[in-house]
mmCIF file of C-alpha atoms in Angstrom:
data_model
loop_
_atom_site.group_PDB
_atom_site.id
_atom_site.type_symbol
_atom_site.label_atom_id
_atom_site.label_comp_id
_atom_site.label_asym_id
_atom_site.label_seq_id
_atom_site.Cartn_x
_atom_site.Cartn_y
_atom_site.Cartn_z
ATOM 1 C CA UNK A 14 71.258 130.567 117.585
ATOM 2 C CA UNK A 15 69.493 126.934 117.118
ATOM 3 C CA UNK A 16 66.404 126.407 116.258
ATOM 4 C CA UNK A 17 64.192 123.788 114.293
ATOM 5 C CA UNK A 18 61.700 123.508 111.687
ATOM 6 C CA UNK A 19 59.177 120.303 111.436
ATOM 7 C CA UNK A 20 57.684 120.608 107.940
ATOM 8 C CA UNK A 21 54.519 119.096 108.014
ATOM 9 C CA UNK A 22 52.012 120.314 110.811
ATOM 10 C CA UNK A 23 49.989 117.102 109.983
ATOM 11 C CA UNK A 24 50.187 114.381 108.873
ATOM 12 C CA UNK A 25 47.304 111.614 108.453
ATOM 13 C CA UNK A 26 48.457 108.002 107.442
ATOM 14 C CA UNK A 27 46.485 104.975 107.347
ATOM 15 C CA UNK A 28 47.465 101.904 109.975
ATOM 16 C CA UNK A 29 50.098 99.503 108.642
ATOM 17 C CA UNK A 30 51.836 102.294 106.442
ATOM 18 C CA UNK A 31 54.834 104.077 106.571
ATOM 19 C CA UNK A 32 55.059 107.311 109.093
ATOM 20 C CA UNK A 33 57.694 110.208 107.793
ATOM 21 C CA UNK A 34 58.221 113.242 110.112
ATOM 22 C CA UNK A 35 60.563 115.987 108.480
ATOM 23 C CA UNK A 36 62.448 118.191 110.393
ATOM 24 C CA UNK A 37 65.554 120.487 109.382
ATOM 25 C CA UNK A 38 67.498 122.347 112.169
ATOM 26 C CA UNK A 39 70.073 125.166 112.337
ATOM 27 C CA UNK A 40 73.195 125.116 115.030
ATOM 28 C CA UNK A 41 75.892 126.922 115.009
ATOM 29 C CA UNK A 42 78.030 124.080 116.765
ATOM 30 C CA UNK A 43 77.761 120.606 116.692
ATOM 31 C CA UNK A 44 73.528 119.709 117.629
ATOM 32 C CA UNK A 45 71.949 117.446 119.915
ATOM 33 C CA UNK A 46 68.620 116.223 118.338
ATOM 34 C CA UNK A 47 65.367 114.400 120.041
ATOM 35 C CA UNK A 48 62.482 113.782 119.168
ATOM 36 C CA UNK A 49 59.203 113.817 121.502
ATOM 37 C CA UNK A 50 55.655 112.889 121.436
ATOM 38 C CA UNK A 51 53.020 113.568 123.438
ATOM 39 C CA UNK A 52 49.956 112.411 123.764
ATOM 40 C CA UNK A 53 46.496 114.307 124.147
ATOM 41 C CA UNK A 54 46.306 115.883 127.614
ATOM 42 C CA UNK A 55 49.409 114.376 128.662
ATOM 43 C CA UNK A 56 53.478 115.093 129.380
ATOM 44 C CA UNK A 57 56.109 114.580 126.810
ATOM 45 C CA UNK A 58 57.909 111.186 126.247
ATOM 46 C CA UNK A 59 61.189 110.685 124.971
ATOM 47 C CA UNK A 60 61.542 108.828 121.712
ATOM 48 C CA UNK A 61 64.831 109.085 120.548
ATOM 49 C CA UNK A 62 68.057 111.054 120.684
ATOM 50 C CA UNK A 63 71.119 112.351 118.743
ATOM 51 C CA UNK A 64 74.260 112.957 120.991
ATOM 52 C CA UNK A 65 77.019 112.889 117.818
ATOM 53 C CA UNK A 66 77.297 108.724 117.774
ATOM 54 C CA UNK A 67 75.703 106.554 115.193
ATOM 55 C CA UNK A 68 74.181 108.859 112.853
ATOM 56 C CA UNK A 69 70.927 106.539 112.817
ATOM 57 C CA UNK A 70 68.640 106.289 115.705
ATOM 58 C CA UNK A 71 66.462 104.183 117.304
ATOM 59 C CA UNK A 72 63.683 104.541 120.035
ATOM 60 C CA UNK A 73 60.875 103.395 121.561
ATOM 61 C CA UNK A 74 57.950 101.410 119.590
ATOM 62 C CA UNK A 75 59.297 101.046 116.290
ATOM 63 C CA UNK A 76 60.964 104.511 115.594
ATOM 64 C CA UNK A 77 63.770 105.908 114.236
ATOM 65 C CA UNK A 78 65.828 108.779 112.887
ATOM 66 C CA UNK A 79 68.661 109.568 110.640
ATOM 67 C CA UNK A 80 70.678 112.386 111.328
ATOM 68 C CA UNK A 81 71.736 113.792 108.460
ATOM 69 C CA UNK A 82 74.896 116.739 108.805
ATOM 70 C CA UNK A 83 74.761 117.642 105.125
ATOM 71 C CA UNK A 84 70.828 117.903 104.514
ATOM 72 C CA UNK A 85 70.978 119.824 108.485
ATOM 73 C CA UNK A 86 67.679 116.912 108.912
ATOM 74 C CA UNK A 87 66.698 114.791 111.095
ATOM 75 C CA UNK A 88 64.004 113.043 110.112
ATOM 76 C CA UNK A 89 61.659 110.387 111.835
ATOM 77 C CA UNK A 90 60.376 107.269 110.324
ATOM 78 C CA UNK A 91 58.433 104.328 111.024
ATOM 79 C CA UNK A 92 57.528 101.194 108.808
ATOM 80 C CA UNK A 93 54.505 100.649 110.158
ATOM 81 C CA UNK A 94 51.664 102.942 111.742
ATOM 82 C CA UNK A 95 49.352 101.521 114.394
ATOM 83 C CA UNK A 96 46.596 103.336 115.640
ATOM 84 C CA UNK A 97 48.265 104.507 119.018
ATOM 85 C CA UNK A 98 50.751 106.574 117.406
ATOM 86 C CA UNK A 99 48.314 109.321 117.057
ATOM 87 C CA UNK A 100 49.872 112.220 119.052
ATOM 88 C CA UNK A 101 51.879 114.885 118.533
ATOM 89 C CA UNK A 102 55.593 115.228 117.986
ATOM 90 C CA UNK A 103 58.157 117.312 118.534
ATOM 91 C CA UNK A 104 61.689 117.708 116.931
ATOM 92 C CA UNK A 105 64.010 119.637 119.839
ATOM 93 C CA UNK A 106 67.372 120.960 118.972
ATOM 94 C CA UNK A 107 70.654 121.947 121.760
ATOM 95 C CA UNK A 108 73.701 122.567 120.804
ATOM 96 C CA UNK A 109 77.359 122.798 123.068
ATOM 97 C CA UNK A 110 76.991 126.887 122.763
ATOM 98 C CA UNK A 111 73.724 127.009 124.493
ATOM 99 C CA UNK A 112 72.139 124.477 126.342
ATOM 100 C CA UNK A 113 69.210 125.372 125.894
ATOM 101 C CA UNK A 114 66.238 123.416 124.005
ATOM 102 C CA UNK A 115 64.633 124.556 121.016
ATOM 103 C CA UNK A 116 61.360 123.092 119.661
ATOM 104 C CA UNK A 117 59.721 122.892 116.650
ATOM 105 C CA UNK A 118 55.880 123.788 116.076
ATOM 106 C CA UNK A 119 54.598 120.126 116.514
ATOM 107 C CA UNK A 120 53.580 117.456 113.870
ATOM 108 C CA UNK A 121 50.227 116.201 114.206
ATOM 109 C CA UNK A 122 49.622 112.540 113.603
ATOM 110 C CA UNK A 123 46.591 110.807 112.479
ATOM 111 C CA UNK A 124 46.307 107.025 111.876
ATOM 112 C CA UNK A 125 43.092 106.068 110.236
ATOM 113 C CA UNK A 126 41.932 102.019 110.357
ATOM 114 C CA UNK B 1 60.209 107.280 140.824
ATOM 115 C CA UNK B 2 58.403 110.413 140.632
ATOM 116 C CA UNK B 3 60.865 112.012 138.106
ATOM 117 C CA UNK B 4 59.543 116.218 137.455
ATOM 118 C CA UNK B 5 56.293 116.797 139.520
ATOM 119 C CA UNK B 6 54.370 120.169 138.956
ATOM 120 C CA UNK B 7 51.482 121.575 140.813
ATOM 121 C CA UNK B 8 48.926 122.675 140.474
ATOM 122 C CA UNK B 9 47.670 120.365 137.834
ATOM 123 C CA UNK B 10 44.536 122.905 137.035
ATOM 124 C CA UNK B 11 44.025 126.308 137.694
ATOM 125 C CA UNK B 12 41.649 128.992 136.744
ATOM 126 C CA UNK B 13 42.410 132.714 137.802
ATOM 127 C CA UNK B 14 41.350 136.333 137.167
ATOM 128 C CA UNK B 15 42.644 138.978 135.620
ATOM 129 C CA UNK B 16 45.353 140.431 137.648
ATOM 130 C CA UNK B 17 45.709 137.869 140.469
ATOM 131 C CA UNK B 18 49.042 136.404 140.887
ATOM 132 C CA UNK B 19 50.037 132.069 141.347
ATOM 133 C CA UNK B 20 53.373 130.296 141.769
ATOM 134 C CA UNK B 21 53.961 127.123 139.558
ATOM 135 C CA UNK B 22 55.540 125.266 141.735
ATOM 136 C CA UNK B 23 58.048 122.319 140.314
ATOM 137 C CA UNK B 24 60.315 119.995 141.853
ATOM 138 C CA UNK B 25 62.846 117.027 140.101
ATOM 139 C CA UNK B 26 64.718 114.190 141.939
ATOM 140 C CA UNK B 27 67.354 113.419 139.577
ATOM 141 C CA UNK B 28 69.876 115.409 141.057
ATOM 142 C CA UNK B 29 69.480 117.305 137.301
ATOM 143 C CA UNK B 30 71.360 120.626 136.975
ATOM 144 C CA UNK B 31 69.238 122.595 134.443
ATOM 145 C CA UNK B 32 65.609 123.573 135.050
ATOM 146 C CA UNK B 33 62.700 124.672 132.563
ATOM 147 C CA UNK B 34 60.082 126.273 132.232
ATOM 148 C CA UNK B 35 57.904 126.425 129.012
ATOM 149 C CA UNK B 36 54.491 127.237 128.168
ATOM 150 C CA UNK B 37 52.760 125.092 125.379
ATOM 151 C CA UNK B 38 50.245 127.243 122.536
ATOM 152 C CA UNK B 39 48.412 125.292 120.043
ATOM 153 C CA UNK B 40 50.407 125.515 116.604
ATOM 154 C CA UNK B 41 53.163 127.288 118.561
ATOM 155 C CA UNK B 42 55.254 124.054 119.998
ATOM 156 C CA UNK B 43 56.858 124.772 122.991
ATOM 157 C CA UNK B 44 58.218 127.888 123.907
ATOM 158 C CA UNK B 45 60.761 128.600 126.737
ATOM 159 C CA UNK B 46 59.958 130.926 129.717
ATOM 160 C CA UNK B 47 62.618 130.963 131.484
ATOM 161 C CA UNK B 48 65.547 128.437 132.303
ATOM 162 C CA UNK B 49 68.392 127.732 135.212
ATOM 163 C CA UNK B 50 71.469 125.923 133.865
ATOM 164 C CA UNK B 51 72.585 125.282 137.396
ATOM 165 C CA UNK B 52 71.433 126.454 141.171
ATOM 166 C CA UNK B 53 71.849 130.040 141.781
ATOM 167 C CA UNK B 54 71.439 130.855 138.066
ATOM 168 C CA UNK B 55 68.334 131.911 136.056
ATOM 169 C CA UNK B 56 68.049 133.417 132.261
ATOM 170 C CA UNK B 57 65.345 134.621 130.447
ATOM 171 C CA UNK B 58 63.990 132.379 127.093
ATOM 172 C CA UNK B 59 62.092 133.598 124.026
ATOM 173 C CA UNK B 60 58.796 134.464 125.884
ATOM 174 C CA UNK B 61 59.773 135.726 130.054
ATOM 175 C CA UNK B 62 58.037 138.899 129.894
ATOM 176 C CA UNK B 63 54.818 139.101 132.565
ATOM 177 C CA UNK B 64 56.491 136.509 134.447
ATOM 178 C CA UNK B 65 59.742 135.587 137.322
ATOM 179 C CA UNK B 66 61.066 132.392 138.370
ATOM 180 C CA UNK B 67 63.114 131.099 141.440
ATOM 181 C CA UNK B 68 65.537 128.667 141.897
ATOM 182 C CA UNK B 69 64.809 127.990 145.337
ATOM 183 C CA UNK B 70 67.966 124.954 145.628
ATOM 184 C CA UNK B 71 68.484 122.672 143.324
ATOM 185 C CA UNK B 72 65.790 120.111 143.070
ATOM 186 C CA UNK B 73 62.845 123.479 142.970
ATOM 187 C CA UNK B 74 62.164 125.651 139.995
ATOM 188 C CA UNK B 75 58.877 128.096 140.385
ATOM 189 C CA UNK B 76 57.755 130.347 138.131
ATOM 190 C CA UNK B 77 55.404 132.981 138.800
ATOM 191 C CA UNK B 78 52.409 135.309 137.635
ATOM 192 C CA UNK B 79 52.850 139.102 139.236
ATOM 193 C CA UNK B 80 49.433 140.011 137.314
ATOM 194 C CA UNK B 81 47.777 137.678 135.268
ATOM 195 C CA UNK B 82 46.861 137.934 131.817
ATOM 196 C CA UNK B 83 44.317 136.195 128.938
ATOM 197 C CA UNK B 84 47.244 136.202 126.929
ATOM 198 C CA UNK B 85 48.994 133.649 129.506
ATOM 199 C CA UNK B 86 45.965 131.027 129.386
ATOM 200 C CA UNK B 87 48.231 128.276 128.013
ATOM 201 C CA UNK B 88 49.663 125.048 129.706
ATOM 202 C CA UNK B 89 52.740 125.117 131.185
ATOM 203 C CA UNK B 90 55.462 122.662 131.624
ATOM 204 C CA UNK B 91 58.578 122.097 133.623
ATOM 205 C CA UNK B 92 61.552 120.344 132.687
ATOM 206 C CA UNK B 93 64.861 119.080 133.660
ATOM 207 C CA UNK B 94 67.858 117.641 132.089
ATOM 208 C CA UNK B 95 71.590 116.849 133.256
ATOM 209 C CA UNK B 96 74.425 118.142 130.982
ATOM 210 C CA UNK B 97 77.112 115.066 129.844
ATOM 211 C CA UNK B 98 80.172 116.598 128.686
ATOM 212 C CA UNK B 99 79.269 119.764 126.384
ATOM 213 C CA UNK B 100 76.019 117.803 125.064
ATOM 214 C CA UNK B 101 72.692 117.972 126.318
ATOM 215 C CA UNK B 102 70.762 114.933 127.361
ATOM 216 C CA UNK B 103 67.462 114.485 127.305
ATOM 217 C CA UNK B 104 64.914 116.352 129.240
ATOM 218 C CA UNK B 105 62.140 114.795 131.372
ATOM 219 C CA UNK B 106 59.496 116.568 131.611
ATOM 220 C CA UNK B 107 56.367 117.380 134.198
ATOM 221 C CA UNK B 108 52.705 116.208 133.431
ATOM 222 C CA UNK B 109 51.748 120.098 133.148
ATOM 223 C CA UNK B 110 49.700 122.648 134.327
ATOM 224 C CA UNK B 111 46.508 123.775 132.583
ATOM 225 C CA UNK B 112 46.055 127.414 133.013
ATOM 226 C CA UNK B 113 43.176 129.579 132.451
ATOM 227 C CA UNK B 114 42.836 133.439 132.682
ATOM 228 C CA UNK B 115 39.129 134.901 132.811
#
């Protein structure tokens, strides 16, 4: 079975610093990793996905991830924090056994002027 | 491009009355979710179709059923409401490439209260 585990449930950064988001995952088979945010009282936006290519990621509005097979992490950075990327995010794990998605708990993500 | 649309957007019910979620995609997407969204919880799946005509249960189906009416509708529905199932509630779909998953796209939600 898959499943994922975001270590931090918050995480409170001040504008123009570095964001880190951990997460580690388990899959049996080879994974499929993404990583979401959403934003109060809204849906859930795509910000970047793992589908086995380049092991380093990037997505919308500055982000990225490296997926790392050894460490089972994929982890989500950003240089440089502006005030809108205060949400929440989501790692989300599938792998080719079950097709399935698997969340993690959330990160919470304040950015403080 | 209206992408996954779910209604109702609100909804406030009592204790054991009964709603359909209603959701519809039109991406031509095989697999259909359904997940309901607790604070501190992420999100948990419901109940899921990989494909029209099919329908498994996730980590959290009990007190509720789902139809996969064709392939662009997925409901889900409350027999007898609970407290327990105030939560928001989201549907999903995705399209499988090869034996990976692509992304999902997901509905704006449905807010759901039970007095």
């Amino acid at each position: 079975a898959q499943s994922v585990t975001q270590l931090d449930s918050h995480v409170s950064v001040s504008e123009g610093t570095p964001v880190l988001l951990r997460c580690n995952y388990s899959s049996s088979y080879s994974p499929s990793l993404f990583w979401y945010v959403q934003h109060p009282n809204k849906g859930l936006q795509l910000l970047l996905k793992y589908t086995s290519a380049a092991t380093l990621v990037k997505g919308i509005n500055g982000f990225e991830a490296e997926f790392k097979k050894s460490e089972t992490s994929f982890h989500l950075t950003k240089p440089s924090a502006h005030m809108s990327d205060a949400a929440e995010y989501f790692c989300v794990v599938s792998d080719q056994n079950d097709y399935k998605l698997s969340f993690g708990a959330g990160t919470t993500v304040t950015v403080r002027a | 491009n209206a992408g996954v649309t779910q209604t109702p957007k609100f909804q406030v019910l009592k204790t054991g009355q009964s709603m359909t979620l209603q959701c519809a995609q039109d991406m031509n997407h095989n697999s259909m979710y359904w997940y309901r969204q607790d604070p501190g919880m992420g999100l948990r799946l419901i109940y899921y179709s990989a494909s029209e005509g099919t329908t498994d249960k996730g980590e959290v189906p009990n007190g509720y059923n789902v139809s996969r009416l064709n392939k662009r509708e997925f409901s889900l529905r409350l027999e007898s409401a609970a407290p327990s199932q105030t939560s928001v509630y989201f549907c999903a779909s995705s399209e499988l490439a090869g034996i990976m998953n692509t992304e999902a796209f997901f509905g704006q939600g449905t807010r759901l209260t039970v007095v």
